[in-house]
């Protein structure tokens, strides 16, 4: 055990790790920062711009200095906080932004040139008269400055994501959060208590304060044990709430850090939110205040009390408030002493004086630290009266800044409190309460009381040795030597703020962008308020008139892998799965992407090709019965008194007289008169409709409808709501489809007379509520069965079991396409944004009423006789017809008269068929033309036929 390790953690496993290639020992689970300090390592990295030596400054996510790169066998992870990275056996970490080493960094020459590197330096110096100048210098600037080097290897870590619903979400497990959770637990409602630290309790851990006669640590253990007895309470350590969004939706990251799972992305949906996010200790601006060995007092206290590590052996404290004395007292009890306190105030409170007497420390009143001495590690401090005091650690407390990031993300404007010298949360826009230190209650008793009060309970806690709040509003100390830093992570100096004021960048938003203050990945947690105070001094105005910036999510950086969850491979769009996805995989499905969804293409049997499989599947539907997952269809509820009129205007055909319990096929046009989308819409109630859209066009249709209601017809009383994710759907098709569904469903008369074509019925599969619509995309007797998504797999399995008697066959998109091509039904390849109703043979849907797109649908170009019309093609030699093939005539093979849109092998016709758009094609039915595919130098004779290849009169679906 080193001289910096007070004692070994109880029950902790000793492990080995390396830092900058050197091997060290630590204890599993402790932060890398604590392990390095225990081994006497204080120089961690180099600063962003000036490459100045930097050490460990704090003990949590507010850390601005100690960023390291973690090396993995399959890559590297830069910009990892040493203060939150829990060490494990074999961990390899290195310093970043330094070359050739952190000890000897050639980039440190920038520090000598720091008088030149002022705010806006790059823009003033390298922009030149054209963009070419900047493009030349940029690569060198980026190489000299910046954070760690990103990995070029794929991230092999495992992530997952989930949604969690709760009645109370309590953010922060310090005294206020614990108190609130105890009260919320007794309501019987669902309670989640989340905290970013690995251990719950925050300031209660290791302090010698007492609560109701118990040491705070014992009281904490007792309360946590109590909370664990409540089945309605979930405790989530290592969980950072990073974003607060509308409707009490909050994003969180849980650091699991196991071989099976690294992080879990949680989206919380809460009825009420209690923010007990605490406060962040802020520094004081003085000369060389960034040197290794300068540390926040709260960080010092955490390392001593929680991790039993002395960050230094010759310690001086510098403060303007009473809170530092609590840290000194706790550290004294834990075995770490402070020999001198430099206090800028003229006198001490009784509380502080009691601790001074107990610990025997020397106090220098009405004095300040002007600057520190030392480079890679401090060796002394110089006071403003010229006194020099030797030390190897300077702990600093300039007051506390309430952590109001989540409140600010909501747009709640903070309110400045002169007594606390801090900004407090403003009026809330959502249903949340701020309690504890984040709401300005810095005393332990006040924190506990405010947590209980959030649940309407007026409880009193007896706390001994509770620090009073007394602060001298001093933000900076003039220095005769050294740079005074405000933002450590972006190397923003106090002089940069002065320059920004002189150059007119006095707005807080301008100051932020001109100096890059608060724009690093720590979001200025330790620097923002000091910067505002310095700008207020420059402008000779109160801080309240200077203004504040708005925090944006995330509160701490979030890995892209965490946001994407367990699925990766396509970085440009989400991947969506139906509830039956695993069933499909387990039953031999070969999957394919359709839009954002993953769907079964075919269900291969041993020895089958894709072609063999879809031919078998399509034939099974024609001969008996098949089922296909249609969950991916877009689904939109259209609700309101004017819903029938709205649909009447959106669709080309009439909708006002559609009876309740019936469905109708509809086509909608774009404003330019071309076909936009098609699908069926069901009338569930008098003023409630359920619209279906094509899979790929669901979002576009919803946007189109919302635009019409918001901009074109705002007077209509209609709401449109996407319910695509709320419904799982299965299409059951084939001569035995009625018998199959009759076996699985109760409460529905499936006879033709009781359940006619296009009817919609409600029924049950055991206890699963289902909606059944008699619709047919295949041309067979067919039904669509829908249920709430979470029942989707159960519904599918029940239908599958019911159909075994009839040799039911699941089929995929290939067979689905075959069946619809045989019937001449249009889909995406035909709805390509260039076709009209008449082009597709849908003129029967052109209503006499007004509808979107009607005026321009009748323009001369769309009425031309030589427009391409939908027809069918039959292969003459019995060969496959390639999609996209150009159609030419025997007489003129140099000019295309159309193209193939969809193609398949038809088991019903025993031949290759296709749909095509051919100029004046309907007049060419019976002609033989050539389908040519120049890319493969292929061509064949095809006969133009009617697009309805199979059962043209529709008798099979009306039985």
mmCIF file of N, CA, C and O in Angstrom, residues 315-377:
data_model
loop_
_atom_site.group_PDB
_atom_site.id
_atom_site.type_symbol
_atom_site.label_atom_id
_atom_site.label_comp_id
_atom_site.label_asym_id
_atom_site.label_seq_id
_atom_site.Cartn_x
_atom_site.Cartn_y
_atom_site.Cartn_z
ATOM 1 N N UNK A 315 -1.254 19.642 2.264
ATOM 2 C CA UNK A 315 -2.460 20.186 1.655
ATOM 3 C C UNK A 315 -2.792 21.574 2.200
ATOM 4 O O UNK A 315 -2.772 21.803 3.423
ATOM 5 N N UNK A 316 -3.107 22.475 1.280
ATOM 6 C CA UNK A 316 -3.602 23.814 1.608
ATOM 7 C C UNK A 316 -4.988 23.948 1.008
ATOM 8 O O UNK A 316 -5.262 23.448 -0.090
ATOM 9 N N UNK A 317 -5.867 24.655 1.720
ATOM 10 C CA UNK A 317 -7.224 24.920 1.240
ATOM 11 C C UNK A 317 -7.384 26.410 0.967
ATOM 12 O O UNK A 317 -6.820 27.253 1.677
ATOM 13 N N UNK A 318 -8.180 26.703 -0.072
ATOM 14 C CA UNK A 318 -8.439 28.095 -0.469
ATOM 15 C C UNK A 318 -9.934 28.232 -0.696
ATOM 16 O O UNK A 318 -10.525 27.462 -1.462
ATOM 17 N N UNK A 319 -10.549 29.220 -0.029
ATOM 18 C CA UNK A 319 -12.007 29.276 -0.099
ATOM 19 C C UNK A 319 -12.545 30.676 0.109
ATOM 20 O O UNK A 319 -11.826 31.591 0.550
ATOM 21 N N UNK A 320 -13.843 30.805 -0.186
ATOM 22 C CA UNK A 320 -14.607 32.022 0.126
ATOM 23 C C UNK A 320 -15.913 31.678 0.831
ATOM 24 O O UNK A 320 -16.793 32.515 0.938
ATOM 25 N N UNK A 321 -16.045 30.403 1.296
ATOM 26 C CA UNK A 321 -17.305 29.986 1.913
ATOM 27 C C UNK A 321 -17.049 28.905 2.958
ATOM 28 O O UNK A 321 -15.935 28.403 3.095
ATOM 29 N N UNK A 322 -18.073 28.530 3.692
ATOM 30 C CA UNK A 322 -17.952 27.593 4.810
ATOM 31 C C UNK A 322 -17.894 26.128 4.404
ATOM 32 O O UNK A 322 -17.460 25.291 5.189
ATOM 33 N N UNK A 323 -18.368 25.772 3.202
ATOM 34 C CA UNK A 323 -18.533 24.358 2.878
ATOM 35 C C UNK A 323 -17.228 23.589 2.909
ATOM 36 O O UNK A 323 -17.211 22.379 3.171
ATOM 37 N N UNK A 324 -16.114 24.251 2.654
ATOM 38 C CA UNK A 324 -14.831 23.553 2.610
ATOM 39 C C UNK A 324 -14.452 22.993 3.976
ATOM 40 O O UNK A 324 -13.736 21.991 4.079
ATOM 41 N N UNK A 325 -14.952 23.618 5.030
ATOM 42 C CA UNK A 325 -14.598 23.168 6.375
ATOM 43 C C UNK A 325 -15.207 21.795 6.680
ATOM 44 O O UNK A 325 -14.630 21.019 7.447
ATOM 45 N N UNK A 326 -16.368 21.505 6.094
ATOM 46 C CA UNK A 326 -16.935 20.175 6.262
ATOM 47 C C UNK A 326 -16.040 19.123 5.613
ATOM 48 O O UNK A 326 -15.808 18.042 6.168
ATOM 49 N N UNK A 327 -15.505 19.435 4.431
ATOM 50 C CA UNK A 327 -14.589 18.505 3.771
ATOM 51 C C UNK A 327 -13.319 18.314 4.595
ATOM 52 O O UNK A 327 -12.799 17.195 4.710
ATOM 53 N N UNK A 328 -12.826 19.392 5.167
ATOM 54 C CA UNK A 328 -11.616 19.311 5.992
ATOM 55 C C UNK A 328 -11.857 18.426 7.211
ATOM 56 O O UNK A 328 -11.032 17.584 7.572
ATOM 57 N N UNK A 329 -13.011 18.620 7.844
ATOM 58 C CA UNK A 329 -13.347 17.833 9.035
ATOM 59 C C UNK A 329 -13.501 16.360 8.691
ATOM 60 O O UNK A 329 -12.981 15.474 9.383
ATOM 61 N N UNK A 330 -14.243 16.062 7.615
ATOM 62 C CA UNK A 330 -14.430 14.669 7.207
ATOM 63 C C UNK A 330 -13.097 14.015 6.850
ATOM 64 O O UNK A 330 -12.848 12.844 7.190
ATOM 65 N N UNK A 331 -12.238 14.758 6.141
ATOM 66 C CA UNK A 331 -10.942 14.214 5.754
ATOM 67 C C UNK A 331 -10.076 13.957 6.984
ATOM 68 O O UNK A 331 -9.351 12.950 7.057
ATOM 69 N N UNK A 332 -10.147 14.847 7.940
ATOM 70 C CA UNK A 332 -9.395 14.693 9.191
ATOM 71 C C UNK A 332 -9.799 13.397 9.891
ATOM 72 O O UNK A 332 -8.954 12.636 10.372
ATOM 73 N N UNK A 333 -11.108 13.149 9.944
ATOM 74 C CA UNK A 333 -11.604 11.930 10.579
ATOM 75 C C UNK A 333 -11.168 10.687 9.796
ATOM 76 O O UNK A 333 -10.988 9.607 10.375
ATOM 77 N N UNK A 334 -10.998 10.837 8.471
ATOM 78 C CA UNK A 334 -10.633 9.697 7.623
ATOM 79 C C UNK A 334 -9.139 9.474 7.551
ATOM 80 O O UNK A 334 -8.687 8.485 6.954
ATOM 81 N N UNK A 335 -8.338 10.409 8.091
ATOM 82 C CA UNK A 335 -6.901 10.204 8.102
ATOM 83 C C UNK A 335 -6.128 11.065 7.125
ATOM 84 O O UNK A 335 -4.975 10.760 6.823
ATOM 85 N N UNK A 336 -6.735 12.120 6.633
ATOM 86 C CA UNK A 336 -6.044 13.051 5.734
ATOM 87 C C UNK A 336 -6.182 14.452 6.299
ATOM 88 O O UNK A 336 -7.294 14.894 6.611
ATOM 89 N N UNK A 337 -5.081 15.149 6.427
ATOM 90 C CA UNK A 337 -5.119 16.463 7.085
ATOM 91 C C UNK A 337 -4.817 17.594 6.113
ATOM 92 O O UNK A 337 -4.123 17.412 5.113
ATOM 93 N N UNK A 338 -5.355 18.751 6.464
ATOM 94 C CA UNK A 338 -5.068 20.008 5.766
ATOM 95 C C UNK A 338 -4.346 20.900 6.762
ATOM 96 O O UNK A 338 -4.806 21.063 7.908
ATOM 97 N N UNK A 339 -3.207 21.473 6.373
ATOM 98 C CA UNK A 339 -2.441 22.231 7.369
ATOM 99 C C UNK A 339 -2.756 23.714 7.368
ATOM 100 O O UNK A 339 -2.543 24.394 8.378
ATOM 101 N N UNK A 340 -3.292 24.251 6.249
ATOM 102 C CA UNK A 340 -3.572 25.685 6.201
ATOM 103 C C UNK A 340 -4.818 25.945 5.366
ATOM 104 O O UNK A 340 -5.023 25.293 4.332
ATOM 105 N N UNK A 341 -5.637 26.895 5.821
ATOM 106 C CA UNK A 341 -6.770 27.366 5.041
ATOM 107 C C UNK A 341 -6.548 28.839 4.730
ATOM 108 O O UNK A 341 -6.324 29.648 5.648
ATOM 109 N N UNK A 342 -6.595 29.174 3.467
ATOM 110 C CA UNK A 342 -6.557 30.573 3.031
ATOM 111 C C UNK A 342 -7.995 30.978 2.758
ATOM 112 O O UNK A 342 -8.613 30.513 1.800
ATOM 113 N N UNK A 343 -8.540 31.821 3.620
ATOM 114 C CA UNK A 343 -9.956 32.195 3.554
ATOM 115 C C UNK A 343 -10.057 33.680 3.248
ATOM 116 O O UNK A 343 -9.511 34.513 3.989
ATOM 117 N N UNK A 344 -10.713 34.010 2.179
ATOM 118 C CA UNK A 344 -10.812 35.404 1.752
ATOM 119 C C UNK A 344 -11.710 36.241 2.648
ATOM 120 O O UNK A 344 -11.704 37.462 2.569
ATOM 121 N N UNK A 345 -12.495 35.599 3.488
ATOM 122 C CA UNK A 345 -13.400 36.329 4.366
ATOM 123 C C UNK A 345 -12.645 36.915 5.560
ATOM 124 O O UNK A 345 -11.566 36.462 5.920
ATOM 125 N N UNK A 346 -13.268 37.899 6.193
ATOM 126 C CA UNK A 346 -12.603 38.587 7.301
ATOM 127 C C UNK A 346 -12.725 37.827 8.621
ATOM 128 O O UNK A 346 -11.921 38.031 9.533
ATOM 129 N N UNK A 347 -13.723 36.973 8.743
ATOM 130 C CA UNK A 347 -13.913 36.242 9.990
ATOM 131 C C UNK A 347 -14.547 34.890 9.690
ATOM 132 O O UNK A 347 -15.099 34.673 8.616
ATOM 133 N N UNK A 348 -14.472 33.996 10.675
ATOM 134 C CA UNK A 348 -15.027 32.661 10.531
ATOM 135 C C UNK A 348 -16.344 32.544 11.286
ATOM 136 O O UNK A 348 -16.547 33.185 12.325
ATOM 137 N N UNK A 349 -17.204 31.710 10.775
ATOM 138 C CA UNK A 349 -18.427 31.387 11.501
ATOM 139 C C UNK A 349 -18.073 30.491 12.690
ATOM 140 O O UNK A 349 -16.983 29.923 12.769
ATOM 141 N N UNK A 350 -19.004 30.375 13.631
ATOM 142 C CA UNK A 350 -18.775 29.498 14.776
ATOM 143 C C UNK A 350 -18.536 28.058 14.312
ATOM 144 O O UNK A 350 -17.726 27.331 14.894
ATOM 145 N N UNK A 351 -19.271 27.665 13.269
ATOM 146 C CA UNK A 351 -19.129 26.309 12.720
ATOM 147 C C UNK A 351 -17.698 26.084 12.226
ATOM 148 O O UNK A 351 -17.048 25.091 12.574
ATOM 149 N N UNK A 352 -17.183 27.022 11.422
ATOM 150 C CA UNK A 352 -15.839 26.877 10.874
ATOM 151 C C UNK A 352 -14.790 26.950 11.983
ATOM 152 O O UNK A 352 -13.804 26.202 11.978
ATOM 153 N N UNK A 353 -15.012 27.819 12.926
ATOM 154 C CA UNK A 353 -14.049 27.969 14.014
ATOM 155 C C UNK A 353 -13.948 26.700 14.851
ATOM 156 O O UNK A 353 -12.864 26.294 15.290
ATOM 157 N N UNK A 354 -15.073 26.036 15.034
ATOM 158 C CA UNK A 354 -15.076 24.784 15.787
ATOM 159 C C UNK A 354 -14.208 23.738 15.105
ATOM 160 O O UNK A 354 -13.452 23.007 15.750
ATOM 161 N N UNK A 355 -14.294 23.659 13.782
ATOM 162 C CA UNK A 355 -13.500 22.679 13.040
ATOM 163 C C UNK A 355 -12.028 23.070 13.045
ATOM 164 O O UNK A 355 -11.142 22.204 13.146
ATOM 165 N N UNK A 356 -11.734 24.356 12.954
ATOM 166 C CA UNK A 356 -10.346 24.823 13.011
ATOM 167 C C UNK A 356 -9.715 24.443 14.343
ATOM 168 O O UNK A 356 -8.578 23.958 14.418
ATOM 169 N N UNK A 357 -10.465 24.643 15.408
ATOM 170 C CA UNK A 357 -9.961 24.303 16.743
ATOM 171 C C UNK A 357 -9.747 22.793 16.861
ATOM 172 O O UNK A 357 -8.732 22.329 17.406
ATOM 173 N N UNK A 358 -10.678 22.017 16.343
ATOM 174 C CA UNK A 358 -10.592 20.556 16.436
ATOM 175 C C UNK A 358 -9.398 20.016 15.668
ATOM 176 O O UNK A 358 -8.671 19.131 16.166
ATOM 177 N N UNK A 359 -9.177 20.519 14.473
ATOM 178 C CA UNK A 359 -8.140 19.958 13.598
ATOM 179 C C UNK A 359 -6.789 20.633 13.780
ATOM 180 O O UNK A 359 -5.772 20.116 13.302
ATOM 181 N N UNK A 360 -6.766 21.804 14.397
ATOM 182 C CA UNK A 360 -5.513 22.504 14.638
ATOM 183 C C UNK A 360 -4.887 23.115 13.401
ATOM 184 O O UNK A 360 -3.669 23.335 13.359
ATOM 185 N N UNK A 361 -5.673 23.389 12.400
ATOM 186 C CA UNK A 361 -5.123 23.943 11.163
ATOM 187 C C UNK A 361 -4.876 25.445 11.312
ATOM 188 O O UNK A 361 -5.505 26.133 12.113
ATOM 189 N N UNK A 362 -3.970 25.927 10.484
ATOM 190 C CA UNK A 362 -3.651 27.350 10.452
ATOM 191 C C UNK A 362 -4.616 28.041 9.498
ATOM 192 O O UNK A 362 -4.913 27.524 8.418
ATOM 193 N N UNK A 363 -5.133 29.194 9.841
ATOM 194 C CA UNK A 363 -6.072 29.939 9.009
ATOM 195 C C UNK A 363 -5.482 31.300 8.664
ATOM 196 O O UNK A 363 -5.032 32.042 9.550
ATOM 197 N N UNK A 364 -5.471 31.587 7.360
ATOM 198 C CA UNK A 364 -5.036 32.891 6.865
ATOM 199 C C UNK A 364 -6.281 33.631 6.385
ATOM 200 O O UNK A 364 -6.796 33.369 5.298
ATOM 201 N N UNK A 365 -6.811 34.563 7.200
ATOM 202 C CA UNK A 365 -8.026 35.296 6.850
ATOM 203 C C UNK A 365 -7.703 36.509 5.997
ATOM 204 O O UNK A 365 -6.594 37.062 6.034
ATOM 205 N N UNK A 366 -8.717 36.933 5.220
ATOM 206 C CA UNK A 366 -8.625 38.135 4.368
ATOM 207 C C UNK A 366 -7.447 38.036 3.403
ATOM 208 O O UNK A 366 -6.844 39.045 3.032
ATOM 209 N N UNK A 367 -7.131 36.819 3.008
ATOM 210 C CA UNK A 367 -6.049 36.628 2.051
ATOM 211 C C UNK A 367 -6.536 35.732 0.925
ATOM 212 O O UNK A 367 -7.579 35.077 1.020
ATOM 213 N N UNK A 368 -5.767 35.714 -0.147
ATOM 214 C CA UNK A 368 -6.147 34.913 -1.311
ATOM 215 C C UNK A 368 -4.903 34.332 -1.957
ATOM 216 O O UNK A 368 -3.795 34.865 -1.796
ATOM 217 N N UNK A 369 -5.099 33.246 -2.678
ATOM 218 C CA UNK A 369 -4.021 32.660 -3.467
ATOM 219 C C UNK A 369 -3.917 33.445 -4.759
ATOM 220 O O UNK A 369 -4.869 33.510 -5.549
ATOM 221 N N UNK A 370 -2.770 34.040 -4.996
ATOM 222 C CA UNK A 370 -2.542 34.795 -6.222
ATOM 223 C C UNK A 370 -2.176 33.874 -7.380
ATOM 224 O O UNK A 370 -2.717 33.986 -8.467
ATOM 225 N N UNK A 371 -1.277 32.945 -7.128
ATOM 226 C CA UNK A 371 -0.907 31.974 -8.144
ATOM 227 C C UNK A 371 -0.192 30.808 -7.482
ATOM 228 O O UNK A 371 0.211 30.892 -6.314
ATOM 229 N N UNK A 372 -0.075 29.713 -8.236
ATOM 230 C CA UNK A 372 0.628 28.547 -7.717
ATOM 231 C C UNK A 372 1.965 28.420 -8.423
ATOM 232 O O UNK A 372 2.141 28.896 -9.558
ATOM 233 N N UNK A 373 2.894 27.761 -7.765
ATOM 234 C CA UNK A 373 4.226 27.535 -8.302
ATOM 235 C C UNK A 373 4.386 26.051 -8.619
ATOM 236 O O UNK A 373 3.884 25.189 -7.886
ATOM 237 N N UNK A 374 5.112 25.782 -9.671
ATOM 238 C CA UNK A 374 5.271 24.400 -10.108
ATOM 239 C C UNK A 374 4.696 24.235 -11.500
ATOM 240 O O UNK A 374 3.857 25.024 -11.947
ATOM 241 N N UNK A 375 5.137 23.194 -12.200
ATOM 242 C CA UNK A 375 4.680 22.975 -13.568
ATOM 243 C C UNK A 375 3.908 21.669 -13.690
ATOM 244 O O UNK A 375 2.690 21.671 -13.793
ATOM 245 N N UNK A 376 4.615 20.543 -13.641
ATOM 246 C CA UNK A 376 3.936 19.253 -13.768
ATOM 247 C C UNK A 376 3.295 18.822 -12.455
ATOM 248 O O UNK A 376 2.538 17.870 -12.425
ATOM 249 N N UNK A 377 3.591 19.532 -11.394
ATOM 250 C CA UNK A 377 2.974 19.298 -10.089
ATOM 251 C C UNK A 377 3.266 20.527 -9.236
ATOM 252 O O UNK A 377 4.397 21.027 -9.223
#
